[in-house]
mmCIF file of C-alpha atoms and ligand atoms in Angstrom:
data_model
loop_
_atom_site.group_PDB
_atom_site.id
_atom_site.type_symbol
_atom_site.label_atom_id
_atom_site.label_comp_id
_atom_site.label_asym_id
_atom_site.label_seq_id
_atom_site.Cartn_x
_atom_site.Cartn_y
_atom_site.Cartn_z
ATOM 1 C CA MET A 1085 188.509 77.663 161.579
ATOM 2 C CA ARG A 1086 185.034 78.360 162.806
ATOM 3 C CA ASN A 1087 183.818 81.878 163.204
ATOM 4 C CA ASN A 1088 186.611 83.333 161.208
ATOM 5 C CA ILE A 1089 185.575 86.991 160.956
ATOM 6 C CA SER A 1090 188.814 88.479 159.974
ATOM 7 C CA ALA A 1091 187.421 89.235 156.563
ATOM 8 C CA PRO A 1092 186.127 92.797 156.274
ATOM 9 C CA LEU A 1093 183.506 91.610 153.816
ATOM 10 C CA GLU A 1094 181.799 89.393 156.360
ATOM 11 C CA LEU A 1095 181.606 92.201 158.894
ATOM 12 C CA ASP A 1096 180.327 94.436 156.270
ATOM 13 C CA THR A 1097 177.167 92.294 155.551
ATOM 14 C CA HIS A 1098 176.047 93.478 159.045
ATOM 15 C CA ARG A 1099 176.320 97.161 158.158
ATOM 16 C CA PRO A 1100 172.726 97.809 157.101
ATOM 17 C CA GLN A 1101 171.349 96.381 160.321
ATOM 18 C CA LEU A 1102 173.822 98.235 162.454
ATOM 19 C CA LEU A 1103 173.043 101.400 160.668
ATOM 20 C CA ARG A 1104 169.342 101.052 161.296
ATOM 21 C CA PHE A 1105 170.055 100.398 164.873
ATOM 22 C CA ALA A 1106 172.273 103.473 165.312
ATOM 23 C CA MET A 1107 169.880 105.667 163.304
ATOM 24 C CA LEU A 1108 166.984 104.992 165.601
ATOM 25 C CA GLN A 1109 168.905 106.518 168.557
ATOM 26 C CA LEU A 1110 171.116 109.078 166.991
ATOM 27 C CA ARG A 1111 168.668 110.312 164.258
ATOM 28 C CA ASP A 1112 171.615 111.804 162.408
ATOM 29 C CA GLU A 1113 172.837 109.951 159.344
ATOM 30 C CA SER A 1114 176.535 111.015 159.534
ATOM 31 C CA ALA A 1115 176.740 110.413 163.312
ATOM 32 C CA ALA A 1116 175.166 106.952 162.685
ATOM 33 C CA GLU A 1117 177.681 106.266 159.922
ATOM 34 C CA ASP A 1118 180.506 107.243 162.186
ATOM 35 C CA ALA A 1119 179.354 105.014 165.085
ATOM 36 C CA VAL A 1120 178.972 101.997 162.734
ATOM 37 C CA GLN A 1121 182.437 102.635 161.130
ATOM 38 C CA GLU A 1122 183.940 102.892 164.592
ATOM 39 C CA THR A 1123 182.264 99.661 165.473
ATOM 40 C CA LEU A 1124 183.539 97.779 162.497
ATOM 41 C CA VAL A 1125 187.080 99.075 163.008
ATOM 42 C CA ALA A 1126 186.903 98.077 166.684
ATOM 43 C CA ALA A 1127 185.583 94.686 165.761
ATOM 44 C CA LEU A 1128 188.349 94.124 163.277
ATOM 45 C CA GLN A 1129 190.998 95.036 165.847
ATOM 46 C CA GLY A 1130 189.435 92.968 168.498
ATOM 47 C CA ALA A 1131 188.423 90.087 166.387
ATOM 48 C CA ALA A 1132 190.549 87.690 168.448
ATOM 49 C CA SER A 1133 188.393 88.628 171.501
ATOM 50 C CA PHE A 1134 185.290 87.286 169.766
ATOM 51 C CA SER A 1135 184.336 84.261 171.721
ATOM 52 C CA GLY A 1136 182.042 82.544 169.242
ATOM 53 C CA GLN A 1137 179.490 82.043 172.002
ATOM 54 C CA SER A 1138 177.195 84.693 170.629
ATOM 55 C CA SER A 1139 176.499 85.411 166.978
ATOM 56 C CA VAL A 1140 178.686 87.821 165.202
ATOM 57 C CA ARG A 1141 175.644 90.275 164.994
ATOM 58 C CA THR A 1142 175.041 90.170 168.797
ATOM 59 C CA TRP A 1143 178.842 90.880 169.330
ATOM 60 C CA LEU A 1144 178.727 93.780 166.942
ATOM 61 C CA ILE A 1145 175.649 95.270 168.441
ATOM 62 C CA GLY A 1146 177.342 95.121 171.866
ATOM 63 C CA ILE A 1147 180.170 97.085 170.578
ATOM 64 C CA LEU A 1148 177.869 99.490 168.743
ATOM 65 C CA LYS A 1149 175.897 100.393 171.895
ATOM 66 C CA HIS A 1150 179.048 101.676 173.434
ATOM 67 C CA LYS A 1151 179.935 103.747 170.491
ATOM 68 C CA ILE A 1152 176.440 105.100 170.432
ATOM 69 C CA ILE A 1153 176.632 106.102 174.055
ATOM 70 C CA ASP A 1154 180.026 107.784 173.322
ATOM 71 C CA HIS A 1155 178.352 109.779 170.564
ATOM 72 C CA LEU A 1156 175.341 110.750 172.702
ATOM 73 C CA ARG A 1157 177.634 111.929 175.436
ATOM 74 C CA ARG A 1158 179.726 114.025 173.088
ATOM 75 C CA SER A 1159 176.713 115.580 171.306
ATOM 76 C CA SER A 1160 174.781 116.369 174.493
ATOM 77 C CA ARG A 1161 177.684 118.294 175.793
ATOM 78 C CA GLU A 1162 177.926 120.284 172.616
ATOM 79 C CA LYS A 1163 174.355 120.664 172.017
ATOM 80 C CA PRO A 1164 171.970 119.790 174.920
ATOM 81 C CA LEU A 1165 168.754 118.054 174.128
ATOM 82 C CA ALA A 1166 165.823 120.379 173.632
ATOM 83 C CA PRO A 1167 162.495 118.393 173.792
ATOM 84 C CA ALA A 1168 159.792 119.926 171.769
ATOM 85 C CA PRO A 1169 156.888 121.349 173.982
ATOM 86 C CA ASP A 1170 154.612 118.489 173.120
ATOM 87 C CA GLU A 1171 157.185 115.933 174.155
ATOM 88 C CA THR A 1172 156.826 117.023 177.736
ATOM 89 C CA ASP A 1173 152.985 117.171 177.792
ATOM 90 C CA THR A 1174 150.530 114.213 177.969
ATOM 91 C CA ALA A 1175 147.466 116.049 176.892
ATOM 92 C CA ASP A 1176 147.244 114.025 173.621
ATOM 93 C CA PHE A 1177 146.695 110.944 175.553
ATOM 94 C CA ASP A 1178 143.621 112.304 177.377
ATOM 95 C CA SER A 1179 141.239 110.709 174.846
ATOM 96 C CA LEU A 1180 142.284 107.209 176.003
ATOM 97 C CA PHE A 1181 140.733 107.982 179.308
ATOM 98 C CA ALA A 1182 137.054 108.809 180.282
ATOM 99 C CA THR A 1183 136.419 112.103 182.200
ATOM 100 C CA ASP A 1184 136.491 110.161 185.431
ATOM 101 C CA GLY A 1185 139.996 108.953 184.689
ATOM 102 C CA HIS A 1186 139.141 105.417 183.839
ATOM 103 C CA TRP A 1187 140.123 103.792 180.669
ATOM 104 C CA ALA A 1188 137.813 104.644 177.738
ATOM 105 C CA GLU A 1189 138.710 101.438 176.167
ATOM 106 C CA GLN A 1190 140.246 98.561 178.295
ATOM 107 C CA PRO A 1191 143.778 97.570 177.220
ATOM 108 C CA ALA A 1192 143.704 94.228 175.534
ATOM 109 C CA GLY A 1193 145.692 91.097 176.152
ATOM 110 C CA TRP A 1194 148.699 90.749 173.846
ATOM 111 C CA GLY A 1195 148.783 86.958 173.540
ATOM 112 C CA ASN A 1196 151.843 84.845 174.228
ATOM 113 C CA PRO A 1197 154.919 87.160 174.677
ATOM 114 C CA ASP A 1198 157.473 84.212 174.034
ATOM 115 C CA GLN A 1199 155.932 83.406 170.667
ATOM 116 C CA THR A 1200 155.772 87.094 169.675
ATOM 117 C CA LEU A 1201 159.450 87.611 170.441
ATOM 118 C CA GLN A 1202 160.492 84.803 168.188
ATOM 119 C CA GLN A 1203 159.131 86.497 165.152
ATOM 120 C CA SER A 1204 161.429 88.765 163.281
ATOM 121 C CA ARG A 1205 158.388 90.429 161.567
ATOM 122 C CA PHE A 1206 157.355 91.643 165.042
ATOM 123 C CA PHE A 1207 160.618 93.452 165.421
ATOM 124 C CA GLU A 1208 160.189 95.054 161.979
ATOM 125 C CA ALA A 1209 156.938 96.459 163.248
ATOM 126 C CA LEU A 1210 158.613 97.560 166.524
ATOM 127 C CA GLU A 1211 161.316 99.324 164.661
ATOM 128 C CA ARG A 1212 158.748 101.212 162.446
ATOM 129 C CA CYS A 1213 156.972 102.300 165.651
ATOM 130 C CA LEU A 1214 160.232 103.440 167.137
ATOM 131 C CA ARG A 1215 161.110 105.452 164.107
ATOM 132 C CA ASP A 1216 157.853 107.371 164.634
ATOM 133 C CA LEU A 1217 158.799 108.668 168.000
ATOM 134 C CA PRO A 1218 159.931 112.259 168.248
ATOM 135 C CA LYS A 1219 163.779 112.531 168.374
ATOM 136 C CA SER A 1220 164.218 113.482 172.102
ATOM 137 C CA THR A 1221 161.691 110.977 173.288
ATOM 138 C CA ALA A 1222 163.199 108.198 171.344
ATOM 139 C CA ARG A 1223 166.669 109.074 172.641
ATOM 140 C CA ALA A 1224 165.598 109.103 176.335
ATOM 141 C CA PHE A 1225 163.487 105.932 175.893
ATOM 142 C CA MET A 1226 166.264 103.936 174.146
ATOM 143 C CA MET A 1227 168.956 105.073 176.460
ATOM 144 C CA ARG A 1228 166.831 103.621 179.124
ATOM 145 C CA GLU A 1229 165.451 100.379 177.399
ATOM 146 C CA VAL A 1230 168.155 99.444 174.823
ATOM 147 C CA MET A 1231 171.163 100.671 176.596
ATOM 148 C CA GLY A 1232 169.858 99.912 180.062
ATOM 149 C CA LEU A 1233 171.275 103.122 181.653
ATOM 150 C CA GLU A 1234 169.863 104.266 184.955
ATOM 151 C CA SER A 1235 167.292 107.116 185.091
ATOM 152 C CA GLY A 1236 169.578 109.543 187.075
ATOM 153 C CA GLU A 1237 172.379 108.977 184.555
ATOM 154 C CA ILE A 1238 170.024 109.679 181.613
ATOM 155 C CA CYS A 1239 168.659 112.846 183.142
ATOM 156 C CA LYS A 1240 172.209 114.060 183.765
ATOM 157 C CA GLU A 1241 173.500 113.146 180.270
ATOM 158 C CA LEU A 1242 170.572 114.714 178.499
ATOM 159 C CA GLN A 1243 170.332 117.634 180.924
ATOM 160 C CA ILE A 1244 166.546 117.199 181.390
ATOM 161 C CA SER A 1245 164.576 117.400 184.704
ATOM 162 C CA THR A 1246 163.308 114.233 186.265
ATOM 163 C CA SER A 1247 159.751 115.184 185.809
ATOM 164 C CA ASN A 1248 160.305 115.933 182.063
ATOM 165 C CA TYR A 1249 162.149 112.506 181.849
ATOM 166 C CA TRP A 1250 159.160 110.681 183.314
ATOM 167 C CA VAL A 1251 156.776 112.340 181.016
ATOM 168 C CA MET A 1252 158.915 111.543 177.996
ATOM 169 C CA LEU A 1253 159.151 107.877 178.867
ATOM 170 C CA TYR A 1254 155.471 107.619 179.599
ATOM 171 C CA ARG A 1255 154.897 109.267 176.183
ATOM 172 C CA ALA A 1256 157.190 106.828 174.505
ATOM 173 C CA ARG A 1257 155.516 103.773 176.106
ATOM 174 C CA MET A 1258 152.022 105.016 175.408
ATOM 175 C CA SER A 1259 152.876 105.815 171.770
ATOM 176 C CA LEU A 1260 154.597 102.452 171.161
ATOM 177 C CA ARG A 1261 151.718 100.592 172.825
ATOM 178 C CA LEU A 1262 149.162 102.234 170.529
ATOM 179 C CA CYS A 1263 151.381 101.784 167.536
ATOM 180 C CA LEU A 1264 151.934 98.141 168.162
ATOM 181 C CA GLU A 1265 148.217 97.588 168.918
ATOM 182 C CA GLN A 1266 147.475 99.058 165.515
ATOM 183 C CA ASN A 1267 150.301 97.545 163.455
ATOM 184 C CA TRP A 1268 150.780 94.236 165.003
ATOM 185 C CA PHE A 1269 148.205 92.980 167.609
ATOM 186 C CA GLN A 1270 145.183 94.155 166.096
ATOM 187 C CA GLY A 1271 146.368 93.557 162.480
ATOM 188 C CA ASP A 1272 146.054 89.974 163.553
ATOM 189 C CA ALA A 1273 149.686 89.188 162.554
ATOM 190 C CA SER A 1274 150.278 87.593 165.856
ATOM 191 C CA SER A 1275 147.170 85.447 165.947
ATOM 192 C CA ARG A 1276 147.617 84.283 162.313
ATOM 193 C CA SER A 1277 151.049 82.960 163.081
ATOM 194 C CA GLN A 1278 149.792 81.083 166.052
ATOM 195 C CA THR A 1279 147.357 78.973 164.010
ATOM 196 C CA MET B 434 149.560 111.256 198.442
ATOM 197 C CA LYS B 435 146.093 109.971 197.711
ATOM 198 C CA PHE B 436 145.279 106.252 197.737
ATOM 199 C CA ASN B 437 142.311 106.154 195.372
ATOM 200 C CA LEU B 438 144.183 106.391 192.078
ATOM 201 C CA ASN B 439 142.186 106.438 188.828
ATOM 202 C CA CYS B 440 143.448 104.609 185.707
ATOM 203 C CA LYS B 441 145.013 107.639 184.157
ATOM 204 C CA GLU B 442 147.150 108.274 187.294
ATOM 205 C CA THR B 443 147.895 104.559 187.640
ATOM 206 C CA SER B 444 149.205 104.457 183.991
ATOM 207 C CA ARG B 445 151.542 107.240 184.794
ATOM 208 C CA LEU B 446 152.795 105.616 187.958
ATOM 209 C CA LEU B 447 153.153 102.267 186.315
ATOM 210 C CA SER B 448 155.486 103.811 183.736
ATOM 211 C CA GLN B 449 157.387 105.692 186.398
ATOM 212 C CA ALA B 450 157.836 102.405 188.323
ATOM 213 C CA GLN B 451 159.801 101.045 185.340
ATOM 214 C CA ASP B 452 162.338 103.767 185.868
ATOM 215 C CA GLY B 453 162.631 103.259 189.655
ATOM 216 C CA GLY B 454 160.819 106.433 190.486
ATOM 217 C CA LEU B 455 158.104 105.466 193.012
ATOM 218 C CA ALA B 456 157.853 106.277 196.742
ATOM 219 C CA PHE B 457 156.613 103.642 199.079
ATOM 220 C CA THR B 458 153.167 105.072 199.385
ATOM 221 C CA GLU B 459 152.893 105.270 195.582
ATOM 222 C CA ARG B 460 153.853 101.640 195.290
ATOM 223 C CA LEU B 461 151.189 100.832 197.852
ATOM 224 C CA ALA B 462 148.414 102.855 196.076
ATOM 225 C CA LEU B 463 149.489 101.095 192.821
ATOM 226 C CA ARG B 464 149.067 97.698 194.410
ATOM 227 C CA ILE B 465 145.653 98.530 195.745
ATOM 228 C CA HIS B 466 144.448 99.769 192.368
ATOM 229 C CA LEU B 467 145.863 96.854 190.428
ATOM 230 C CA ARG B 468 144.064 94.423 192.592
ATOM 231 C CA LEU B 469 140.767 95.919 191.675
ATOM 232 C CA CYS B 470 141.300 96.958 188.013
ATOM 233 C CA ASP B 471 141.641 94.570 185.026
ATOM 234 C CA GLY B 472 142.499 97.257 182.535
ATOM 235 C CA CYS B 473 145.508 98.533 184.494
ATOM 236 C CA THR B 474 146.679 95.057 185.205
ATOM 237 C CA GLN B 475 146.576 94.391 181.460
ATOM 238 C CA PHE B 476 148.298 97.694 180.775
ATOM 239 C CA SER B 477 151.053 96.781 183.291
ATOM 240 C CA GLN B 478 151.632 93.538 181.518
ATOM 241 C CA GLN B 479 151.929 95.439 178.126
ATOM 242 C CA LEU B 480 154.552 97.562 179.754
ATOM 243 C CA ASP B 481 156.489 94.439 180.946
ATOM 244 C CA PHE B 482 156.280 93.106 177.440
ATOM 245 C CA LEU B 483 157.460 96.198 175.993
ATOM 246 C CA ARG B 484 160.492 96.181 178.205
ATOM 247 C CA ARG B 485 161.276 92.550 177.148
ATOM 248 C CA ALA B 486 160.837 93.431 173.487
ATOM 249 C CA MET B 487 163.272 96.367 173.705
ATOM 250 C CA ARG B 488 165.863 94.166 175.468
ATOM 251 C CA ALA B 489 165.438 91.612 172.702
ATOM 252 C CA TYR B 490 165.631 94.254 170.044
ATOM 253 C CA PRO B 491 166.643 93.790 167.120
ATOM 254 C CA GLY B 492 165.241 90.358 167.539
ATOM 255 C CA PRO B 493 166.027 86.865 166.299
ATOM 256 C CA ASP B 494 169.227 86.783 164.447
ATOM 257 C CA SER B 495 168.511 85.392 160.973
ATOM 258 C CA ASN B 496 172.303 85.325 160.349
ATOM 259 C CA ALA B 497 173.108 83.264 163.412
ATOM 260 C CA GLU B 498 173.031 79.989 161.732
ATOM 261 C CA LYS B 499 174.973 81.205 158.763
ATOM 262 C CA ASP B 500 177.620 82.711 161.050
ATOM 263 C CA ASN B 501 178.115 79.371 162.986
ATOM 264 C CA THR B 502 178.592 77.180 159.834
ATOM 265 C CA ARG B 503 181.019 79.549 158.184
ATOM 266 C CA GLY B 504 184.721 79.359 158.138
HETATM 267 ZN ZN1 ZN C 1252 142.735 101.091 186.426
#
């Protein structure tokens, strides 16, 4: 039989990747372990529902996303998110702009997006940059961009104001942009692979 | 609402636009600024790329082939 995933061992080979994924958002090792464990159990129980149209990993990550959202909901009820003061302030990006508010340095082109998104090394760089984001910022940003939740829902879940939410997502995007610029685009990793 | 945005304000609004948080006048002011500013146009494309990358995260599945040939 193709795609026979009833063997726990096979599912287990995905555990490290799933853990990294969960850690980025939960930032708590035991919560991440729990979410991954729940995912693998759910996968085992629902193995029959695996269509084989996507890869096993894609299927597992789909389940994991739901488990992570469950965890975030539970933990934000127990302990509401408290963004650090500098997570809701944009002053540290001031140096990117001249005093008249124009770019101090013009943003650069980032080459061919399709090519970049085919490279697993790019995603390793992205993952490192995500890990550098402060906890609350990363949580709000990933709920929006990885989980695809609506802004209103995220503010409600995390109990943050809309204006703080916008600042946090702005901060996340500005930081990631600078980090990728330094660790991927400027490092020439992308242009090397194109030649 | 003012219509002559600078790049700093524009970058804030471009991010906010990704979260569905703009009023009609803000969208209009953005369009006007983007037409005249290469830097912000580039920044806007970077934000679009970032969104695509996050949707594609964790990236190409190196196990996909293995998975499909097993069993
Ligand atoms: Zn501009």
